[in-house]
Amino acid sequence: MSDDSPDAFRNVSRKAGLQIWTINVSPILTLLWSHCSTLSRVWCAEFLFLCRISQYFTCFCFLIQNMQMVPVSSQGFGNFFEGDCYICGSSIRVSFCFFHQINIHFWIGNASSQDEQGAAAIFVTQLDEYLGGSPVQHREVQGNESPRFRSYFKNGLIYKKGGVASGFHHVDTNVYNVLRLLHVKGRKHVTAREVEVSWNSFNNGDIFLLDMGKAIVQWNGPQSNRREKLKAVLLAQDIRDRERGGRAQIGIVEGGDERDSPELMKVMMAVLGQRSGQLKEATPDDKPDQVQNNNVRLYHVFENSGNLVVQEVATQPLTQDLLHSSDCYIADQRGSSVMVWKGKQASKEERREALNRAMGYIKAKNYPASTSVEVMTEGGESAMFKHLFKSWRDKGQTQGLGSTYSVGKIAKVDQVKFDVMELHARPELAAQQRMVDDASGDVKVWRIENLELAEVNPSTYGQFYGGDCYLVLYTYQRSGQQQYILYMWQGRHATKDEITACAYQAVNIDNKYNGAPVQVRVVMGKEPRHFLAIFKGKLIIFEGGTGRPGVVNPDGGARLFQVRGTNELNTKATELQARASSLNTNDVFLLKTDQICYLWYGKGCSGDERVMGRAMSDVLSKQDKQVVMEGQEPAEFWVALGGKAPYASDKRLQREEPPHSPRLFECSNQTGQFRMTEVDDFAQIDLDEEDVMLLDTWEEIFLWVGNSANQYETKEAWNCAQEYLRTHPAGRDPDTPIIFVKQGYEPPTFTGWFSAWDPHKWSVSLPSSLAGGTVSPSAGGSGMYLDPELLINKSPSELPQGVDPSQREDYLSDVDFENLLGTGRSDFRRLPKWRQSDLKKKAGLF
């Protein structure tokens, strides 16, 4: 711990949990930590603290020990004065990943002074030192905040005029003499900015809150969408509850139907005056996200005789061994983000100056001042930083039940035997091992012949030819219900027409099973673990040719097959070029000639591998087998391979698979153009029924399709997934399996990445239609779901016909229910009646 850290830091705990700390070091020196969480995220405990740097103490910015951090009360969370700077910290613990990370953010208002910005940076550096250098530091600029920062404030950010540096005084929020107009923008994480209280501030595409203290009027632009309206309602309710003690009235005006709200329009006209002329046209909700940049460069940054020296070390794909503990580095994604890495053995001065050097680097590169900056210490790297590297290994990492190994030139795949009940009971294990079960389910295989489906003889199951495409339907049981996985295997030498027909026929099979199958694209040679397992150690991949009946494959002479695997769950034989250079000292090979089949054992293969090699040889050939040990090959063996030649003979490399944290992206075209937006600190509630979500687990890419997602989004998500892999800075394999998952039919290999997954969340609303006023079937009490706007703050006479005014919550979908009431439906029903009534009243449903 640093000796010159402020005393306020000494009571800061690293422990995550549901608690609030107030450190009373002196009457005016206080640091407030507060927990911010929802019932749906009981697995993820997080706490925040906000400290505003006030101008009164800015004059002491050169005397760090004497600086003060003024606490922000919980009523002020999410409110940011443009003339100030803030420090925000969070600690997140994800139990199933044994992962605990502290994040420190400092937020810079557009009107804040340089002194305040400098003071905030100093406090962040000191707090980082106090916590042992483990936190990741983030620099946030107003209007360009990171997804993680925005995720802390579920109801949105409010930018308020004022702040000492801006020349305006702060406004006391807990009074009623307020008159302001808030311009609300954004879909997932909204922001609201104070604008001129005038009709001139309005436009047709956004939402505006006219806040008059005792009353808040929400005006919805005619071109605003349903989600924006709902987010604005939540923000209005948040202002009412936190700033007005729940005593303000909320009214909603639809901009396209103002005549339906005459009384509210009278109120607006009284404040804003008569409207003259047309309103402005809609503007884009958000700035376009930075396109994933695969132009990554690593720099060694240091000072030499007072000058900042930036020395390039490498370009992508980066490897972890480039980072030395005695130095500091900058990873630059061509200006989309700048990440600073501090080695643990770097000098104290270097570590302290890391943030300033990052800012100096941004200036030297002429990058925008809003460029994202992350600062981290060795051992505390962010997931985003690790994703820039081809491989990453954390010290002392563990991998669930046993280790798994990745496939390299010499490395082999090892896999433990699975207990199917263990996988069902622990979806996180199923996700980490990429196994939905023990592969004991039913299998049916079709081959594409003349662009149509042709059933494959079960006696040849597991034999795949590079000139063909296949569909493999796997059926298994989970919780007493049948589940399906549909694999689309594409041969390397199949024609484009056959690959297209394979996808088309997959849709037909999918429709036959009412959309239940999980669709997995499998590129030849990139078969996922579960695909290997369902063929019980008899999977053979032929390089070319076809398995169609009546077609004679050309005789290429000797054929060489590499056998990898230690048991029935992970073994396959892959045909290689019949050359000596294809051999590998760590594996088993089968060399099939016209007269004999050689079973070649490399010096590095294990007994289990030899057993599986012998079993595979019986499948591949009925000829006599001759065992050949490496180094004792007969001359005929080399003749069949075209003569002796060097081959891979290094010592076995068993690298534990690098654990990359999963990342979730929302894919949507609701803003008029297709965009991918990352969802930070994700949970099941972040899966939007109106969109397609991309989950990257490194070994696999999942495309989760919401029931209300449109066809364009689905198609573009597929293209975007391929582009995402192609442009990934770590040089990802473009043939990484892409898996289609439909809402309500998620396999454990998907749900295991979401702790506290609720399997019944969508069971009562499939399929759901949540457009305004449209009803859909439900197993709930009401038999219909309605748009929340038809239920919130409505008198009984204003409700749709047939709606019970006392049970409005029954007409909400599960997603809207949780958004409005802050709890899941089942948790809500367990609450006492008085608490249910209180939540309904706050949500405008009572």
XYZ file of C-alpha atoms in Angstrom, residues 22-591:
570
model
C -19.179 5.349 4.651
C -15.644 6.235 5.693
C -15.672 9.039 8.263
C -12.031 10.093 8.366
C -12.959 13.752 8.905
C -16.233 15.694 8.774
C -15.661 16.605 5.131
C -13.572 13.664 3.869
C -15.955 10.814 3.072
C -15.973 8.023 0.538
C -19.237 6.226 -0.196
C -19.415 2.740 -1.582
C -22.809 1.421 -2.584
C -24.006 -1.849 -4.000
C -25.823 -1.805 -7.323
C -27.525 -5.035 -8.327
C -30.837 -6.740 -9.264
C -32.470 -9.970 -8.097
C -31.729 -11.499 -11.482
C -28.016 -11.015 -10.854
C -27.587 -12.510 -7.413
C -24.548 -14.342 -8.785
C -22.843 -11.077 -9.679
C -22.277 -8.812 -6.669
C -21.127 -5.343 -7.584
C -20.644 -2.137 -5.672
C -20.101 1.412 -6.805
C -18.772 4.541 -5.286
C -19.035 8.019 -6.745
C -16.900 10.900 -5.622
C -17.220 14.332 -7.153
C -14.052 16.420 -7.364
C -15.177 19.897 -6.306
C -13.523 23.151 -7.311
C -13.180 24.200 -3.697
C -10.406 21.678 -3.301
C -9.045 21.857 -6.843
C -6.720 24.624 -5.811
C -4.880 21.996 -3.766
C -4.439 19.689 -6.754
C -0.715 19.853 -6.421
C -0.935 18.748 -2.792
C -2.370 15.300 -3.290
C -2.758 14.420 0.391
C -4.918 17.473 0.970
C -7.332 16.911 -1.905
C -10.897 16.132 -1.009
C -13.462 13.843 -2.599
C -17.014 14.938 -1.976
C -19.398 11.967 -1.670
C -22.421 11.618 -3.914
C -25.521 10.288 -2.203
C -27.407 7.359 -3.643
C -30.135 9.784 -4.772
C -27.605 11.335 -7.115
C -26.379 8.157 -8.809
C -26.633 8.526 -12.557
C -26.765 12.340 -12.412
C -23.632 13.997 -13.776
C -22.982 17.743 -13.853
C -21.244 18.729 -17.076
C -18.837 21.016 -15.253
C -17.508 18.337 -12.904
C -15.422 15.170 -12.850
C -16.398 11.968 -11.043
C -14.751 8.776 -9.878
C -16.759 5.579 -10.047
C -15.631 2.135 -9.017
C -17.119 -1.325 -9.260
C -16.145 -4.777 -8.121
C -17.632 -7.753 -9.932
C -17.383 -11.379 -8.923
C -18.482 -14.134 -11.277
C -18.561 -17.294 -9.217
C -18.584 -19.928 -11.938
C -15.467 -18.423 -13.525
C -13.752 -17.801 -10.174
C -13.201 -14.302 -11.487
C -13.028 -11.104 -9.495
C -12.168 -7.775 -11.031
C -12.209 -4.233 -9.715
C -12.822 -1.400 -12.173
C -12.165 2.276 -11.477
C -13.654 4.856 -13.832
C -13.104 8.577 -13.846
C -15.708 10.567 -15.737
C -14.886 13.883 -17.384
C -17.640 16.419 -17.975
C -17.478 18.445 -21.172
C -17.292 21.688 -19.198
C -14.895 20.508 -16.478
C -11.595 22.290 -15.923
C -8.141 20.894 -16.592
C -7.405 21.101 -12.858
C -10.385 18.926 -12.022
C -9.435 16.417 -14.685
C -5.900 16.282 -13.319
C -7.164 15.846 -9.772
C -9.441 12.998 -10.808
C -6.529 11.247 -12.538
C -4.379 11.621 -9.423
C -7.045 10.134 -7.161
C -7.560 7.212 -9.551
C -3.825 6.479 -9.537
C -3.676 6.614 -5.740
C -6.716 4.383 -5.324
C -5.232 1.921 -7.808
C -2.015 1.792 -5.755
C -3.939 1.348 -2.531
C -5.747 -1.668 -3.989
C -2.448 -3.252 -4.989
C -2.582 -2.322 -8.656
C -5.290 -4.915 -9.352
C -8.048 -2.595 -10.659
C -8.461 -1.719 -14.312
C -8.611 2.051 -14.766
C -10.986 3.540 -17.331
C -11.145 7.103 -18.614
C -14.712 8.104 -19.498
C -15.622 11.228 -21.477
C -19.142 12.662 -21.466
C -21.103 11.320 -24.414
C -18.530 8.586 -25.149
C -18.826 6.383 -22.079
C -17.912 2.707 -22.314
C -20.626 0.013 -22.274
C -19.370 -1.158 -18.865
C -19.762 2.301 -17.355
C -23.241 2.733 -18.812
C -24.251 -0.697 -17.519
C -23.893 0.500 -13.917
C -26.819 2.888 -14.367
C -29.699 0.688 -15.468
C -32.145 3.565 -15.861
C -29.750 5.774 -17.811
C -27.399 8.735 -17.379
C -28.573 12.298 -16.904
C -26.256 15.132 -17.951
C -27.135 18.216 -15.914
C -26.161 21.781 -16.568
C -24.012 23.123 -13.786
C -20.963 22.110 -11.873
C -18.536 24.501 -10.336
C -16.163 24.658 -13.289
C -18.963 25.491 -15.709
C -19.866 28.633 -13.799
C -23.258 27.259 -12.725
C -24.279 26.116 -9.275
C -25.611 22.669 -8.504
C -29.359 22.341 -8.269
C -30.833 20.642 -5.220
C -32.736 17.694 -6.696
C -35.002 17.018 -3.732
C -37.228 20.077 -4.257
C -40.163 20.840 -6.517
C -39.191 24.231 -7.966
C -37.652 22.549 -11.003
C -38.192 23.402 -14.649
C -36.065 21.594 -17.183
C -36.359 19.739 -20.469
C -34.463 16.466 -20.858
C -33.606 15.151 -24.327
C -33.585 11.317 -24.059
C -31.567 9.262 -26.548
C -30.396 5.677 -26.867
C -31.894 2.214 -26.977
C -30.078 -0.043 -24.537
C -28.363 2.529 -22.312
C -30.134 5.853 -22.533
C -28.726 9.298 -21.814
C -30.719 12.404 -21.012
C -29.281 15.865 -21.488
C -30.707 19.166 -20.325
C -31.665 21.328 -23.301
C -33.376 24.673 -23.798
C -36.951 24.590 -22.485
C -38.460 25.323 -25.875
C -40.230 23.630 -28.766
C -37.077 24.381 -30.756
C -35.323 21.567 -28.854
C -37.790 18.886 -29.998
C -37.493 16.538 -32.960
C -39.666 13.765 -34.373
C -37.381 10.852 -33.578
C -36.518 11.252 -29.892
C -38.204 11.442 -26.518
C -38.352 14.490 -24.244
C -39.142 14.753 -20.548
C -40.602 18.054 -19.411
C -39.750 18.053 -15.702
C -41.774 20.571 -13.698
C -41.028 19.257 -10.215
C -44.419 17.959 -9.190
C -45.222 16.700 -12.675
C -43.197 15.049 -15.431
C -44.587 14.884 -18.967
C -43.035 12.388 -21.364
C -43.400 13.370 -25.031
C -42.689 10.509 -27.445
C -41.531 11.467 -30.918
C -43.665 9.915 -33.696
C -40.605 8.045 -35.020
C -39.358 6.768 -31.644
C -39.612 3.030 -31.057
C -41.155 0.948 -28.324
C -37.945 0.201 -26.453
C -36.929 3.853 -26.356
C -40.344 4.730 -24.927
C -40.054 2.073 -22.244
C -36.543 3.208 -21.308
C -37.785 6.790 -21.023
C -40.626 5.651 -18.740
C -38.103 3.939 -16.478
C -35.981 7.083 -16.403
C -38.989 9.254 -15.550
C -39.953 6.878 -12.762
C -36.376 6.904 -11.474
C -36.403 10.725 -11.301
C -39.759 10.647 -9.512
C -38.682 8.051 -6.948
C -35.114 9.210 -6.187
C -35.383 12.978 -6.609
C -39.016 13.638 -5.641
C -39.558 10.944 -3.048
C -42.150 9.248 -5.274
C -44.502 12.239 -5.112
C -44.390 13.504 -8.715
C -47.049 12.638 -11.314
C -46.014 11.207 -14.705
C -47.982 11.710 -17.916
C -47.275 10.407 -21.424
C -48.011 12.155 -24.717
C -47.666 10.377 -28.040
C -46.222 12.942 -30.435
C -48.122 11.481 -33.356
C -51.454 11.525 -31.459
C -51.305 14.659 -29.320
C -55.085 15.136 -29.570
C -55.525 12.031 -27.400
C -53.886 13.863 -24.458
C -55.524 17.325 -24.407
C -54.932 18.043 -20.714
C -51.232 17.182 -20.874
C -50.824 19.233 -24.056
C -52.344 22.237 -22.253
C -49.681 21.841 -19.573
C -46.914 21.643 -22.160
C -48.237 24.660 -24.080
C -48.417 26.663 -20.846
C -44.717 26.054 -20.255
C -43.346 25.925 -23.807
C -45.750 28.302 -25.492
C -47.609 27.721 -28.734
C -45.779 25.642 -31.295
C -45.126 27.233 -34.669
C -43.827 25.399 -37.714
C -42.722 21.805 -38.109
C -40.513 19.946 -35.652
C -37.011 18.921 -36.662
C -36.444 15.594 -38.347
C -35.178 12.599 -36.406
C -31.449 12.257 -35.725
C -29.509 9.003 -35.165
C -29.853 7.697 -31.616
C -26.215 6.860 -31.083
C -22.920 7.422 -32.748
C -21.943 4.413 -34.872
C -19.813 1.964 -32.929
C -16.187 1.720 -33.858
C -15.783 -1.088 -36.353
C -13.695 -3.885 -34.895
C -10.147 -2.955 -35.757
C -7.686 -5.708 -36.479
C -4.843 -3.253 -36.963
C -3.371 -3.641 -33.479
C 0.107 -2.477 -32.602
C 2.033 -2.958 -29.367
C 4.360 -0.172 -28.230
C 6.934 0.118 -25.486
C 6.432 3.589 -24.015
C 9.045 5.210 -21.796
C 10.741 8.498 -21.064
C 14.262 9.303 -22.155
C 15.837 12.551 -20.942
C 12.397 14.030 -20.363
C 11.072 13.049 -23.779
C 8.287 10.547 -24.381
C 9.622 7.669 -26.452
C 7.201 5.358 -28.277
C 8.870 2.256 -29.674
C 6.868 -0.269 -31.718
C 7.259 -3.854 -30.514
C 4.904 -5.920 -32.689
C 1.685 -5.977 -34.722
C -1.218 -8.397 -34.552
C -1.679 -11.172 -33.795
C 0.045 -10.491 -30.481
C 1.453 -13.136 -28.147
C 1.732 -12.915 -24.371
C 5.495 -13.429 -24.323
C 5.932 -9.947 -25.842
C 5.045 -8.419 -22.465
C 7.924 -8.143 -19.978
C 7.228 -7.544 -16.294
C 9.913 -4.855 -16.068
C 8.275 -2.572 -18.664
C 5.060 -0.752 -19.550
C 3.309 -1.098 -22.908
C 0.519 0.462 -24.949
C -1.755 -1.629 -27.168
C -3.324 0.605 -29.800
C -6.314 -0.516 -31.873
C -5.695 2.243 -34.414
C -7.334 4.827 -32.218
C -10.537 2.944 -31.382
C -9.057 2.225 -27.953
C -5.738 2.617 -26.176
C -4.788 0.124 -23.460
C -1.869 0.534 -21.094
C -0.248 -2.531 -19.502
C 2.000 -2.071 -16.442
C 4.468 -4.819 -15.581
C 4.657 -5.721 -11.891
C 8.404 -5.138 -11.828
C 8.225 -1.784 -13.615
C 9.450 1.143 -11.562
C 7.026 2.963 -9.294
C 7.413 6.104 -11.395
C 6.605 4.233 -14.598
C 3.449 2.751 -13.112
C 2.309 6.109 -11.753
C 2.869 7.845 -15.056
C 1.116 5.177 -17.145
C -2.129 7.149 -17.507
C -0.378 10.424 -18.302
C 1.718 8.666 -20.917
C -1.404 7.260 -22.491
C -2.804 10.790 -22.764
C 0.489 11.986 -24.189
C 0.401 9.164 -26.698
C -3.155 10.105 -27.768
C -2.056 13.691 -28.324
C 1.015 12.620 -30.277
C -1.164 10.449 -32.531
C -3.757 13.227 -32.961
C -6.489 10.903 -31.733
C -9.759 12.437 -30.457
C -9.758 13.465 -26.796
C -12.668 11.049 -26.278
C -10.539 8.009 -27.218
C -11.191 5.119 -24.828
C -8.332 4.518 -22.361
C -7.809 1.502 -20.109
C -4.905 1.096 -17.682
C -4.196 -2.267 -16.106
C -1.497 -4.058 -14.148
C 0.065 -7.410 -14.928
C -2.246 -10.094 -13.550
C -5.304 -7.803 -13.627
C -5.854 -7.577 -17.382
C -9.317 -6.861 -18.757
C -11.130 -9.338 -21.002
C -10.905 -6.842 -23.879
C -7.114 -6.720 -23.552
C -6.774 -10.512 -23.469
C -8.864 -10.772 -26.627
C -6.126 -8.915 -28.511
C -3.739 -11.823 -27.986
C -3.544 -15.074 -29.882
C -3.250 -16.965 -26.613
C -3.345 -15.997 -22.961
C -2.624 -17.885 -19.763
C -3.276 -16.638 -16.248
C -1.062 -17.781 -13.423
C -2.542 -20.623 -11.398
C -5.614 -20.895 -13.593
C -7.919 -23.879 -13.182
C -10.278 -25.432 -15.688
C -13.253 -27.034 -13.991
C -13.106 -30.858 -13.839
C -9.757 -31.693 -15.382
C -7.766 -29.877 -18.035
C -8.557 -29.531 -21.682
C -5.982 -29.005 -24.363
C -6.083 -27.142 -27.628
C -5.046 -28.513 -30.968
C -1.707 -27.260 -32.261
C 0.792 -28.733 -34.683
C 1.990 -31.144 -32.024
C -0.432 -30.575 -29.148
C -3.186 -33.133 -28.717
C -6.784 -32.943 -27.476
C -7.555 -34.525 -24.134
C -10.994 -34.736 -22.602
C -12.481 -36.199 -19.454
C -15.328 -38.708 -19.316
C -18.600 -36.949 -18.612
C -21.425 -37.832 -16.291
C -24.580 -36.681 -18.102
C -26.313 -35.795 -14.835
C -23.321 -33.701 -13.822
C -23.616 -31.748 -17.081
C -27.346 -31.153 -16.599
C -26.858 -30.127 -12.985
C -23.946 -27.807 -13.810
C -24.600 -25.916 -17.052
C -21.414 -23.923 -16.493
C -19.455 -27.187 -16.894
C -21.402 -28.016 -20.051
C -20.523 -24.591 -21.426
C -16.845 -24.786 -20.545
C -16.509 -28.312 -21.970
C -18.807 -27.569 -24.962
C -20.815 -30.724 -24.249
C -24.613 -30.708 -23.876
C -24.566 -34.346 -22.734
C -22.505 -37.543 -22.966
C -23.454 -37.990 -26.657
C -25.671 -41.027 -25.994
C -28.676 -39.583 -27.835
C -30.170 -40.535 -31.215
C -28.426 -39.652 -34.476
C -29.759 -39.298 -38.011
C -27.583 -38.357 -40.991
C -28.450 -37.055 -44.469
C -26.174 -36.305 -47.404
C -26.850 -33.624 -50.028
C -27.384 -35.399 -53.358
C -28.565 -33.426 -56.405
C -29.314 -30.574 -53.961
C -31.809 -32.763 -52.103
C -31.650 -34.775 -48.879
C -30.658 -38.445 -49.052
C -30.589 -40.586 -45.924
C -27.225 -42.140 -45.116
C -26.968 -45.837 -44.297
C -26.432 -46.089 -40.508
C -23.618 -48.588 -41.135
C -21.554 -45.720 -42.601
C -22.351 -43.144 -39.922
C -19.216 -41.220 -39.041
C -17.632 -41.418 -42.501
C -17.496 -37.943 -44.043
C -16.095 -37.123 -47.478
C -14.571 -33.781 -48.440
C -16.621 -33.662 -51.633
C -19.967 -33.864 -49.813
C -22.163 -31.901 -47.425
C -24.101 -33.592 -44.616
C -26.835 -32.787 -42.127
C -26.604 -34.552 -38.758
C -29.626 -34.354 -36.440
C -28.855 -35.216 -32.825
C -31.748 -35.779 -30.401
C -31.372 -35.943 -26.628
C -33.455 -35.566 -23.480
C -33.266 -32.760 -20.950
C -35.720 -32.309 -18.101
C -38.045 -34.833 -19.730
C -38.203 -32.910 -23.027
C -36.630 -33.671 -26.375
C -33.884 -31.314 -27.522
C -32.274 -31.139 -30.961
C -28.961 -30.109 -32.466
C -28.660 -29.891 -36.250
C -25.072 -29.980 -37.512
C -24.381 -28.729 -41.048
C -21.092 -30.362 -42.095
C -19.464 -28.747 -45.146
C -16.821 -30.662 -47.084
C -13.754 -28.728 -48.170
C -14.306 -29.721 -51.821
C -18.105 -29.457 -51.940
C -19.527 -27.104 -54.553
C -21.104 -23.764 -53.680
C -24.456 -25.115 -54.820
C -24.159 -28.040 -52.417
C -23.192 -25.767 -49.517
C -26.174 -23.517 -50.317
C -28.476 -26.544 -50.574
C -27.173 -27.786 -47.225
C -28.210 -24.519 -45.561
C -31.573 -24.560 -47.366
C -32.348 -28.135 -46.313
C -31.333 -27.290 -42.754
C -34.084 -24.653 -42.735
C -36.578 -27.266 -43.936
C -35.611 -29.661 -41.146
C -35.693 -26.806 -38.660
C -39.240 -25.937 -39.749
C -40.270 -29.580 -39.478
C -39.332 -29.466 -35.784
C -40.981 -26.050 -35.240
C -37.692 -24.210 -34.912
C -36.491 -26.268 -31.948
C -33.097 -27.463 -33.311
C -29.912 -25.608 -32.461
C -28.129 -25.150 -35.796
C -24.351 -25.559 -35.908
C -22.228 -24.863 -38.967
C -19.273 -27.285 -39.059
C -16.411 -26.723 -41.467
C -14.404 -29.806 -42.415
C -11.520 -30.261 -40.002
C -13.074 -27.940 -37.372
C -15.501 -30.394 -35.819
C -16.603 -29.334 -32.293
C -16.169 -31.653 -29.328
C -19.755 -32.849 -29.124
C -19.779 -33.675 -32.837
C -16.770 -35.945 -32.291
C -18.429 -37.619 -29.331
C -21.670 -38.665 -31.043
C -19.767 -41.014 -33.418
C -18.209 -42.987 -30.543
C -14.622 -42.943 -31.727
C -15.439 -43.927 -35.335
C -15.353 -40.512 -37.024
C -13.302 -40.584 -40.246
C -12.749 -37.486 -42.398
C -11.751 -38.350 -45.970
C -9.921 -35.528 -47.747
C -11.906 -35.791 -50.980
C -14.278 -38.033 -52.885
C -17.892 -38.735 -52.038
C -19.930 -41.242 -50.098
C -22.747 -41.313 -52.663
C -23.775 -44.836 -53.655
C -22.665 -45.990 -57.084
C -19.828 -43.457 -57.310
C -16.341 -44.912 -57.451
C -13.789 -42.638 -55.822
C -10.472 -42.361 -57.706
C -7.744 -44.615 -56.369
C -4.983 -42.368 -55.094
C -2.709 -45.206 -54.035
C -1.533 -45.166 -50.413
C -3.717 -43.178 -47.998
C -2.538 -41.740 -44.677
C -4.814 -41.016 -41.702
C -3.894 -39.237 -38.479
C -5.731 -40.565 -35.401
C -6.178 -38.237 -32.447
C -8.032 -38.991 -29.256
C -7.893 -40.985 -26.049
C -11.457 -42.311 -25.774
C -14.730 -42.611 -27.658
C -15.691 -39.020 -26.872
C -12.782 -37.258 -28.544
C -11.315 -39.469 -31.272
C -11.314 -38.872 -35.014
C -9.197 -39.940 -37.986
C -8.302 -37.292 -40.558
C -6.878 -38.041 -43.984
C -3.617 -36.245 -44.799
C -1.310 -36.202 -47.773
C 0.500 -39.552 -47.915
C 3.924 -38.077 -47.335
C 6.476 -38.627 -44.599
C 6.336 -34.919 -43.707
C 2.719 -35.421 -42.536
C 3.800 -37.642 -39.634
C 3.937 -36.396 -36.059
C 5.903 -38.086 -33.276
C 3.091 -37.514 -30.761
C 0.250 -39.250 -32.623
C -0.954 -42.510 -34.134
C -1.151 -42.845 -37.956
C -2.774 -45.374 -40.257
C -1.127 -45.946 -43.640
